[in-house]
Amino acid sequence: MAELSRRDFLKLGGVAAGALAVGLPQRPARAAQADVRKVPTLCEMCTSRCGVFAVVENGRVTRIEGNPAHPVNLGRPCARGNAGASALYDPDRLKEPMKRGEDGKLYPITWEQAVEEIGAKLNEIRKRHGPEALVFAEYNNLNSTLTKRWTEAFGSPNHVGHAANCFANRNVGYSAVFGALPSVDYENVKFYLSPGRNLLGGIKVSEVAALAKAKANGARIVVLDPRHSELAGWGEWIPIKSAGDLAFLLAVANVLITEGIYNKAWVEAHCNGFEQLAEGIREYTPEWQEQHTDIPAEKVRQLAREMAAAAPATVVDPGWHGGNGMYWNGYEAARAGAIVNALLGNLGAKGGLKLSPKVALGTIDNPPEGAVLEAAGGG
Ligand code: SF4
């Protein structure tokens, strides 16, 4: 046991006496031989899956700490992630199958009973209606690869997860233009336009830290959002009618093309179909968009010119939804955002969009050579 100096002893005594004097509860002394381990793991409180350590004291997780080696959170879990440790021991956490009784209440049943009853029901559905009658719905988690395989094995293509309620429009819209979903070089951006994303509320800690650096370096931040979000406080807030992002982005593309301020060299080198786009975009003028957005035409012109001036370090953030992703026109809004990014020629540029190289993981039936050995030896 470490020896206390007289000075340390007096300090501790002073604190304890002070606490007693004002009636503060005393923190119980931790057992001297507490077994404390830090177990590297992933936070499962959202799909960002930040790298964390579970701090296990005497066999019980007491808190999580960020893993500084993880690229998503750089060692900093968010508030929701920090709450994960208490969710683990929440008395209301479901740990066993439940079945609704005749009185409408839920009662625990054994795993054997659950597997038997659900299996019988599934067989009955397949027999009477065909396997496509099954929809497997879940929140995406680390088991989703298996549940998708299971759904396919059952004979149904209907697996519904997080994507359908969140990022499907963005992924499909951006992939239609770029062939893949790009991410943003937040740290070096000079003009950042966020259609509907609240980066400060819809967490990804490393992106917030990177945009904070860009802001400190003078980046212009413009937020299109019907409400004044936390991010709107970091720059200029432009209130927009719900579902108006598509009209706004088409009008920006219209200005870039009609004023000839798009990145001609980049478009010529990398794009197909520019002539058709230029023809089709003519009717979507800044004046036309006013009815859908409530944003004055002159404001759109001013923003489009600023965006072109800062390009290629100008970005329309794909965000989570690619713009107003949860509306009927969400896919087209995502595609319009991708087109504006392409007109700015920012793909691969510092402060623009970037495509990450794919890791060759193979498939479940066809893993890359050595994958099993590596997994076994990796600890
Ligand atoms: S962003 Fe927060 S909740 Fe999501 S994985 Fe990271 S720490 Fe967990």
CSV table of C-alpha atoms and ligand atoms in Angstrom, one decimal:
chain,number,residue,atom,x,y,z
A,1,MET,CA,0.0,0.0,0.0
A,2,ALA,CA,1.4,3.5,-0.9
A,3,GLU,CA,2.5,5.5,2.1
A,4,LEU,CA,0.7,8.8,2.9
A,5,SER,CA,2.7,11.8,3.5
A,6,ARG,CA,1.8,14.0,6.4
A,7,ARG,CA,0.6,16.7,4.0
A,8,ASP,CA,-1.6,14.2,2.1
A,9,PHE,CA,-3.0,12.9,5.4
A,10,LEU,CA,-3.9,16.4,6.5
A,11,LYS,CA,-5.6,17.2,3.1
A,12,LEU,CA,-7.7,14.1,3.2
A,13,GLY,CA,-8.6,14.7,6.8
A,14,GLY,CA,-9.7,18.2,6.0
A,15,VAL,CA,-12.0,17.0,3.1
A,16,ALA,CA,-13.5,14.3,5.3
A,17,ALA,CA,-14.1,16.7,8.2
A,18,GLY,CA,-15.7,19.2,5.8
A,19,ALA,CA,-18.0,16.6,4.3
A,20,LEU,CA,-19.1,15.5,7.8
A,21,ALA,CA,-19.6,19.0,8.9
A,22,VAL,CA,-22.1,19.7,6.1
A,23,GLY,CA,-23.7,16.2,6.3
A,24,LEU,CA,-22.6,15.0,2.8
A,25,PRO,CA,-22.9,11.3,2.2
A,26,GLN,CA,-19.5,9.5,2.3
A,27,ARG,CA,-18.5,7.6,-0.7
A,28,PRO,CA,-17.8,4.0,0.4
A,29,ALA,CA,-14.2,3.1,0.2
A,30,ARG,CA,-13.5,0.8,-2.8
A,31,ALA,CA,-12.2,-2.6,-1.8
A,32,ALA,CA,-8.4,-2.3,-1.8
A,33,GLN,CA,-8.1,-5.4,-4.1
A,34,ALA,CA,-10.8,-4.5,-6.6
A,35,ASP,CA,-10.3,-6.5,-9.8
A,36,VAL,CA,-10.5,-3.8,-12.5
A,37,ARG,CA,-10.2,-4.7,-16.2
A,38,LYS,CA,-10.8,-2.7,-19.4
A,39,VAL,CA,-12.3,-4.8,-22.1
A,40,PRO,CA,-12.1,-3.5,-25.6
A,41,THR,CA,-15.5,-3.6,-27.3
A,42,LEU,CA,-17.9,-1.6,-29.5
A,43,CYS,CA,-20.7,0.7,-28.3
A,44,GLU,CA,-24.1,-0.7,-29.5
A,45,MET,CA,-26.2,2.3,-28.5
A,46,CYS,CA,-26.3,3.5,-32.1
A,47,THR,CA,-25.0,2.3,-35.5
A,48,SER,CA,-21.9,4.5,-35.4
A,49,ARG,CA,-20.5,1.7,-33.2
A,50,CYS,CA,-17.7,3.7,-31.6
A,51,GLY,CA,-14.7,1.8,-30.1
A,52,VAL,CA,-14.9,1.8,-26.3
A,53,PHE,CA,-13.6,0.0,-23.3
A,54,ALA,CA,-16.0,-1.6,-20.9
A,55,VAL,CA,-14.5,-0.9,-17.4
A,56,VAL,CA,-15.3,-4.1,-15.4
A,57,GLU,CA,-14.9,-3.8,-11.7
A,58,ASN,CA,-15.2,-7.1,-9.7
A,59,GLY,CA,-17.1,-8.6,-12.6
A,60,ARG,CA,-19.5,-5.7,-13.1
A,61,VAL,CA,-19.4,-3.1,-15.9
A,62,THR,CA,-19.3,0.2,-14.1
A,63,ARG,CA,-18.7,2.6,-17.0
A,64,ILE,CA,-17.4,2.8,-20.5
A,65,GLU,CA,-14.4,4.8,-21.7
A,66,GLY,CA,-13.6,5.8,-25.3
A,67,ASN,CA,-10.9,3.9,-27.2
A,68,PRO,CA,-8.5,6.6,-28.6
A,69,ALA,CA,-7.4,4.2,-31.4
A,70,HIS,CA,-10.9,4.0,-32.9
A,71,PRO,CA,-11.4,6.3,-36.0
A,72,VAL,CA,-15.1,7.0,-35.4
A,73,ASN,CA,-15.0,8.6,-32.0
A,74,LEU,CA,-11.3,9.2,-31.4
A,75,GLY,CA,-11.6,8.1,-27.7
A,76,ARG,CA,-14.7,10.2,-27.0
A,77,PRO,CA,-18.1,8.4,-26.5
A,78,CYS,CA,-21.2,10.6,-26.6
A,79,ALA,CA,-23.7,11.0,-23.8
A,80,ARG,CA,-25.9,8.2,-25.2
A,81,GLY,CA,-22.9,5.9,-25.4
A,82,ASN,CA,-22.0,6.7,-21.8
A,83,ALA,CA,-25.5,5.6,-20.7
A,84,GLY,CA,-24.9,2.2,-22.3
A,85,ALA,CA,-23.4,0.8,-19.1
A,86,SER,CA,-26.7,1.5,-17.1
A,87,ALA,CA,-28.8,0.0,-19.9
A,88,LEU,CA,-26.9,-3.3,-19.3
A,89,TYR,CA,-28.3,-3.6,-15.8
A,90,ASP,CA,-31.6,-1.9,-16.3
A,91,PRO,CA,-34.3,-4.0,-14.5
A,92,ASP,CA,-36.6,-3.5,-17.5
A,93,ARG,CA,-34.1,-4.8,-20.0
A,94,LEU,CA,-35.5,-7.8,-21.9
A,95,LYS,CA,-33.5,-10.9,-21.2
A,96,GLU,CA,-35.9,-13.7,-22.1
A,97,PRO,CA,-38.8,-14.3,-24.5
A,98,MET,CA,-42.2,-12.9,-23.5
A,99,LYS,CA,-45.6,-14.0,-24.7
A,100,ARG,CA,-48.8,-12.0,-24.4
A,101,GLY,CA,-51.4,-13.7,-22.2
A,102,GLU,CA,-55.2,-13.7,-22.6
A,103,ASP,CA,-55.3,-10.8,-20.2
A,104,GLY,CA,-53.2,-8.7,-22.7
A,105,LYS,CA,-50.1,-8.7,-20.4
A,106,LEU,CA,-46.7,-10.1,-21.3
A,107,TYR,CA,-45.3,-13.1,-19.4
A,108,PRO,CA,-41.9,-14.7,-19.7
A,109,ILE,CA,-41.7,-18.1,-21.4
A,110,THR,CA,-38.7,-20.5,-22.0
A,111,TRP,CA,-36.5,-20.3,-25.0
A,112,GLU,CA,-37.6,-23.8,-26.0
A,113,GLN,CA,-41.3,-22.8,-25.9
A,114,ALA,CA,-40.5,-19.6,-27.9
A,115,VAL,CA,-38.6,-21.5,-30.6
A,116,GLU,CA,-41.2,-24.2,-30.9
A,117,GLU,CA,-44.2,-21.9,-31.1
A,118,ILE,CA,-42.6,-19.4,-33.5
A,119,GLY,CA,-41.2,-22.2,-35.7
A,120,ALA,CA,-44.7,-23.7,-36.0
A,121,LYS,CA,-46.2,-20.3,-36.8
A,122,LEU,CA,-43.6,-19.6,-39.5
A,123,ASN,CA,-44.2,-23.0,-41.1
A,124,GLU,CA,-47.9,-22.3,-41.2
A,125,ILE,CA,-47.4,-18.9,-42.8
A,126,ARG,CA,-45.1,-20.4,-45.4
A,127,LYS,CA,-47.6,-23.2,-46.2
A,128,ARG,CA,-50.6,-20.9,-46.4
A,129,HIS,CA,-49.2,-17.8,-48.0
A,130,GLY,CA,-45.7,-18.5,-49.3
A,131,PRO,CA,-42.3,-17.5,-47.8
A,132,GLU,CA,-42.6,-13.9,-49.2
A,133,ALA,CA,-45.4,-13.3,-46.7
A,134,LEU,CA,-42.7,-13.0,-44.0
A,135,VAL,CA,-41.2,-9.6,-43.2
A,136,PHE,CA,-38.2,-9.7,-40.8
A,137,ALA,CA,-38.0,-6.3,-39.1
A,138,GLU,CA,-35.3,-5.4,-36.6
A,139,TYR,CA,-33.0,-2.6,-35.6
A,140,ASN,CA,-29.7,-3.2,-37.4
A,141,ASN,CA,-27.2,-4.8,-35.1
A,142,LEU,CA,-24.1,-6.9,-35.3
A,143,ASN,CA,-26.3,-10.0,-35.9
A,144,SER,CA,-28.0,-8.5,-38.9
A,145,THR,CA,-25.8,-10.4,-41.4
A,146,LEU,CA,-27.1,-13.6,-39.8
A,147,THR,CA,-30.8,-12.5,-39.7
A,148,LYS,CA,-30.6,-11.4,-43.3
A,149,ARG,CA,-29.2,-14.8,-44.2
A,150,TRP,CA,-31.8,-16.5,-42.2
A,151,THR,CA,-34.6,-14.5,-43.9
A,152,GLU,CA,-33.2,-15.4,-47.3
A,153,ALA,CA,-32.9,-19.1,-46.3
A,154,PHE,CA,-36.6,-18.9,-45.3
A,155,GLY,CA,-37.3,-17.7,-48.8
A,156,SER,CA,-38.3,-14.1,-48.2
A,157,PRO,CA,-36.5,-11.1,-49.6
A,158,ASN,CA,-38.2,-8.9,-47.0
A,159,HIS,CA,-35.7,-7.9,-44.4
A,160,VAL,CA,-36.4,-4.4,-43.0
A,161,GLY,CA,-33.9,-2.6,-40.8
A,162,HIS,CA,-32.5,0.7,-39.9
A,163,ALA,CA,-31.8,1.7,-43.6
A,164,ALA,CA,-35.5,1.8,-44.5
A,165,ASN,CA,-36.2,4.3,-41.8
A,166,CYS,CA,-33.0,6.3,-42.2
A,167,PHE,CA,-30.3,6.3,-44.8
A,168,ALA,CA,-31.7,4.3,-47.7
A,169,ASN,CA,-32.5,7.3,-49.9
A,170,ARG,CA,-29.1,8.8,-49.3
A,171,ASN,CA,-27.2,5.6,-50.1
A,172,VAL,CA,-29.2,4.9,-53.3
A,173,GLY,CA,-29.3,8.6,-54.4
A,174,TYR,CA,-25.5,9.2,-54.0
A,175,SER,CA,-24.6,5.8,-55.4
A,176,ALA,CA,-26.7,6.5,-58.5
A,177,VAL,CA,-24.4,9.5,-59.1
A,178,PHE,CA,-21.0,8.5,-57.8
A,179,GLY,CA,-21.3,4.7,-57.9
A,180,ALA,CA,-20.8,4.6,-54.1
A,181,LEU,CA,-21.5,6.6,-51.0
A,182,PRO,CA,-18.9,9.2,-50.3
A,183,SER,CA,-18.0,10.8,-47.0
A,184,VAL,CA,-16.9,14.3,-46.2
A,185,ASP,CA,-13.5,15.8,-45.5
A,186,TYR,CA,-15.0,17.9,-42.7
A,187,GLU,CA,-11.7,19.1,-41.3
A,188,ASN,CA,-10.7,20.9,-44.5
A,189,VAL,CA,-14.0,22.2,-45.8
A,190,LYS,CA,-14.3,25.9,-46.6
A,191,PHE,CA,-18.0,26.1,-47.4
A,192,TYR,CA,-20.2,23.5,-45.7
A,193,LEU,CA,-23.9,23.3,-46.7
A,194,SER,CA,-26.0,21.0,-44.6
A,195,PRO,CA,-29.4,20.2,-46.0
A,196,GLY,CA,-31.3,18.9,-43.0
A,197,ARG,CA,-28.5,17.4,-41.1
A,198,ASN,CA,-27.9,18.5,-37.5
A,199,LEU,CA,-24.3,17.3,-37.1
A,200,LEU,CA,-24.2,18.4,-33.4
A,201,GLY,CA,-27.4,16.6,-32.5
A,202,GLY,CA,-27.2,13.5,-34.7
A,203,ILE,CA,-23.8,12.5,-33.5
A,204,LYS,CA,-20.7,11.1,-34.9
A,205,VAL,CA,-18.1,12.4,-32.6
A,206,SER,CA,-15.1,12.5,-35.0
A,207,GLU,CA,-17.1,14.4,-37.6
A,208,VAL,CA,-18.1,17.1,-35.0
A,209,ALA,CA,-14.5,17.4,-33.9
A,210,ALA,CA,-13.3,17.7,-37.6
A,211,LEU,CA,-16.0,20.3,-38.5
A,212,ALA,CA,-15.1,22.3,-35.3
A,213,LYS,CA,-11.5,22.5,-36.6
A,214,ALA,CA,-12.8,23.8,-40.0
A,215,LYS,CA,-15.0,26.3,-38.2
A,216,ALA,CA,-12.0,27.5,-36.2
A,217,ASN,CA,-10.2,28.0,-39.5
A,218,GLY,CA,-13.0,30.2,-40.8
A,219,ALA,CA,-15.2,27.7,-42.8
A,220,ARG,CA,-18.6,29.1,-43.8
A,221,ILE,CA,-21.4,26.9,-42.4
A,222,VAL,CA,-24.9,27.1,-43.9
A,223,VAL,CA,-27.7,25.1,-42.5
A,224,LEU,CA,-31.0,24.5,-44.4
A,225,ASP,CA,-33.5,23.4,-41.8
A,226,PRO,CA,-37.1,24.2,-40.9
A,227,ARG,CA,-36.0,24.4,-37.3
A,228,HIS,CA,-33.1,26.2,-35.7
A,229,SER,CA,-30.9,23.1,-34.9
A,230,GLU,CA,-27.8,23.1,-32.7
A,231,LEU,CA,-25.7,23.2,-35.8
A,232,ALA,CA,-27.5,26.2,-37.1
A,233,GLY,CA,-26.0,28.1,-34.2
A,234,TRP,CA,-22.5,27.5,-35.7
A,235,GLY,CA,-23.2,29.4,-38.9
A,236,GLU,CA,-26.1,30.8,-41.0
A,237,TRP,CA,-29.5,29.3,-40.6
A,238,ILE,CA,-31.7,29.3,-43.6
A,239,PRO,CA,-35.2,28.2,-42.7
A,240,ILE,CA,-36.7,26.1,-45.4
A,241,LYS,CA,-40.2,24.6,-46.0
A,242,SER,CA,-40.3,20.9,-45.1
A,243,ALA,CA,-39.3,18.7,-48.1
A,244,GLY,CA,-38.1,21.8,-50.0
A,245,ASP,CA,-34.4,20.6,-50.2
A,246,LEU,CA,-34.9,19.1,-53.6
A,247,ALA,CA,-36.2,22.3,-55.1
A,248,PHE,CA,-33.4,24.3,-53.5
A,249,LEU,CA,-30.6,22.0,-54.7
A,250,LEU,CA,-32.0,21.9,-58.2
A,251,ALA,CA,-32.0,25.7,-58.3
A,252,VAL,CA,-28.4,25.7,-57.1
A,253,ALA,CA,-27.5,23.4,-59.9
A,254,ASN,CA,-29.4,25.7,-62.3
A,255,VAL,CA,-27.3,28.7,-61.2
A,256,LEU,CA,-24.0,26.8,-61.4
A,257,ILE,CA,-24.8,25.7,-64.9
A,258,THR,CA,-26.5,28.8,-66.4
A,259,GLU,CA,-23.9,31.1,-65.0
A,260,GLY,CA,-21.1,28.8,-66.1
A,261,ILE,CA,-19.5,28.6,-62.6
A,262,TYR,CA,-19.4,24.8,-62.2
A,263,ASN,CA,-16.1,23.0,-62.4
A,264,LYS,CA,-15.9,22.4,-66.2
A,265,ALA,CA,-12.7,20.5,-66.2
A,266,TRP,CA,-13.9,18.0,-63.6
A,267,VAL,CA,-17.3,17.6,-65.2
A,268,GLU,CA,-15.7,17.0,-68.6
A,269,ALA,CA,-13.2,14.5,-67.3
A,270,HIS,CA,-15.6,12.5,-65.1
A,271,CYS,CA,-19.3,13.0,-65.9
A,272,ASN,CA,-21.7,11.4,-68.3
A,273,GLY,CA,-25.0,13.1,-69.3
A,274,PHE,CA,-24.1,16.7,-68.6
A,275,GLU,CA,-25.9,18.0,-71.7
A,276,GLN,CA,-29.1,16.3,-70.7
A,277,LEU,CA,-28.7,17.7,-67.1
A,278,ALA,CA,-28.1,21.2,-68.5
A,279,GLU,CA,-31.3,20.9,-70.6
A,280,GLY,CA,-33.4,19.4,-67.9
A,281,ILE,CA,-32.4,21.8,-65.2
A,282,ARG,CA,-33.4,25.0,-67.1
A,283,GLU,CA,-36.9,25.2,-65.7
A,284,TYR,CA,-35.7,24.8,-62.1
A,285,THR,CA,-34.8,28.4,-61.6
A,286,PRO,CA,-34.3,30.2,-58.2
A,287,GLU,CA,-37.6,31.9,-58.8
A,288,TRP,CA,-39.3,28.5,-59.3
A,289,GLN,CA,-37.9,27.1,-56.1
A,290,GLU,CA,-39.3,30.0,-54.0
A,291,GLN,CA,-42.8,28.4,-53.9
A,292,HIS,CA,-41.3,25.1,-52.5
A,293,THR,CA,-38.8,26.6,-50.0
A,294,ASP,CA,-39.8,30.1,-49.0
A,295,ILE,CA,-36.2,31.1,-49.8
A,296,PRO,CA,-35.8,34.2,-51.9
A,297,ALA,CA,-34.4,33.6,-55.4
A,298,GLU,CA,-31.6,36.1,-54.9
A,299,LYS,CA,-30.4,34.2,-51.7
A,300,VAL,CA,-30.1,31.0,-53.8
A,301,ARG,CA,-28.0,32.9,-56.4
A,302,GLN,CA,-25.8,34.4,-53.8
A,303,LEU,CA,-25.2,31.0,-52.1
A,304,ALA,CA,-24.5,29.2,-55.4
A,305,ARG,CA,-21.9,31.8,-56.3
A,306,GLU,CA,-20.3,31.5,-52.9
A,307,MET,CA,-20.2,27.7,-53.1
A,308,ALA,CA,-18.6,27.9,-56.5
A,309,ALA,CA,-16.0,30.4,-55.3
A,310,ALA,CA,-14.9,28.1,-52.4
A,311,ALA,CA,-15.0,24.9,-54.6
A,312,PRO,CA,-13.6,22.3,-54.6
A,313,ALA,CA,-13.5,22.7,-50.8
A,314,THR,CA,-17.3,23.2,-50.8
A,315,VAL,CA,-19.6,20.3,-49.7
A,316,VAL,CA,-23.2,19.6,-49.7
A,317,ASP,CA,-23.3,17.1,-46.8
A,318,PRO,CA,-24.9,13.8,-47.7
A,319,GLY,CA,-25.7,13.6,-44.0
A,320,TRP,CA,-27.8,10.7,-42.8
A,321,HIS,CA,-30.7,11.2,-45.2
A,322,GLY,CA,-29.1,12.9,-48.3
A,323,GLY,CA,-31.3,16.0,-47.6
A,324,ASN,CA,-35.0,15.7,-46.7
A,325,GLY,CA,-34.6,11.9,-46.9
A,326,MET,CA,-37.8,10.9,-45.2
A,327,TYR,CA,-40.2,12.5,-47.7
A,328,TRP,CA,-41.6,11.1,-50.9
A,329,ASN,CA,-39.0,13.1,-52.9
A,330,GLY,CA,-36.1,12.1,-50.6
A,331,TYR,CA,-34.3,10.0,-53.1
A,332,GLU,CA,-34.4,12.8,-55.7
A,333,ALA,CA,-33.2,15.2,-53.1
A,334,ALA,CA,-30.2,13.0,-52.3
A,335,ARG,CA,-29.5,12.7,-56.1
A,336,ALA,CA,-29.7,16.5,-56.5
A,337,GLY,CA,-27.2,16.9,-53.6
A,338,ALA,CA,-24.9,14.5,-55.2
A,339,ILE,CA,-25.2,16.3,-58.6
A,340,VAL,CA,-24.4,19.7,-57.0
A,341,ASN,CA,-21.3,18.1,-55.4
A,342,ALA,CA,-20.3,16.7,-58.8
A,343,LEU,CA,-20.8,20.2,-60.4
A,344,LEU,CA,-18.4,21.6,-57.8
A,345,GLY,CA,-15.9,18.9,-58.7
A,346,ASN,CA,-15.2,18.2,-55.0
A,347,LEU,CA,-14.8,14.4,-55.2
A,348,GLY,CA,-11.3,13.5,-54.0
A,349,ALA,CA,-10.4,17.2,-53.3
A,350,LYS,CA,-9.1,18.5,-50.0
A,351,GLY,CA,-12.2,19.7,-48.1
A,352,GLY,CA,-14.5,17.9,-50.5
A,353,LEU,CA,-16.1,14.4,-50.7
A,354,LYS,CA,-14.0,11.3,-50.5
A,355,LEU,CA,-14.5,7.6,-51.3
A,356,SER,CA,-13.0,5.1,-48.9
A,357,PRO,CA,-11.2,2.2,-50.3
A,358,LYS,CA,-13.1,-1.1,-49.9
A,359,VAL,CA,-11.6,-3.7,-47.6
A,360,ALA,CA,-11.6,-7.1,-49.3
A,361,LEU,CA,-13.7,-9.1,-46.8
A,362,GLY,CA,-15.0,-11.7,-49.2
A,363,THR,CA,-18.4,-13.2,-48.5
A,364,ILE,CA,-19.7,-15.5,-45.9
A,365,ASP,CA,-19.4,-18.4,-48.4
A,366,ASN,CA,-16.2,-17.3,-49.9
A,367,PRO,CA,-13.9,-15.6,-47.3
A,368,PRO,CA,-10.6,-14.2,-48.4
A,369,GLU,CA,-7.7,-16.5,-48.1
A,370,GLY,CA,-6.2,-16.6,-44.5
A,371,ALA,CA,-9.3,-14.8,-43.0
A,372,VAL,CA,-10.0,-17.7,-40.6
A,373,LEU,CA,-6.4,-18.0,-39.5
A,374,GLU,CA,-6.2,-14.2,-38.9
A,375,ALA,CA,-9.4,-14.2,-36.9
A,376,ALA,CA,-8.2,-17.1,-34.8
A,377,GLY,CA,-4.8,-15.6,-34.2
A,378,GLY,CA,-6.0,-12.0,-33.7
A,379,GLY,CA,-7.2,-12.4,-30.2
B,1,SF4,S1,-22.1,7.8,-31.3
B,1,SF4,FE1,-22.5,7.5,-29.1
B,1,SF4,S2,-24.2,6.0,-29.0
B,1,SF4,FE2,-23.3,6.0,-31.1
B,1,SF4,S3,-21.8,4.3,-31.0
B,1,SF4,FE3,-20.7,6.2,-30.6
B,1,SF4,S4,-20.7,6.4,-28.3
B,1,SF4,FE4,-22.2,4.9,-28.9
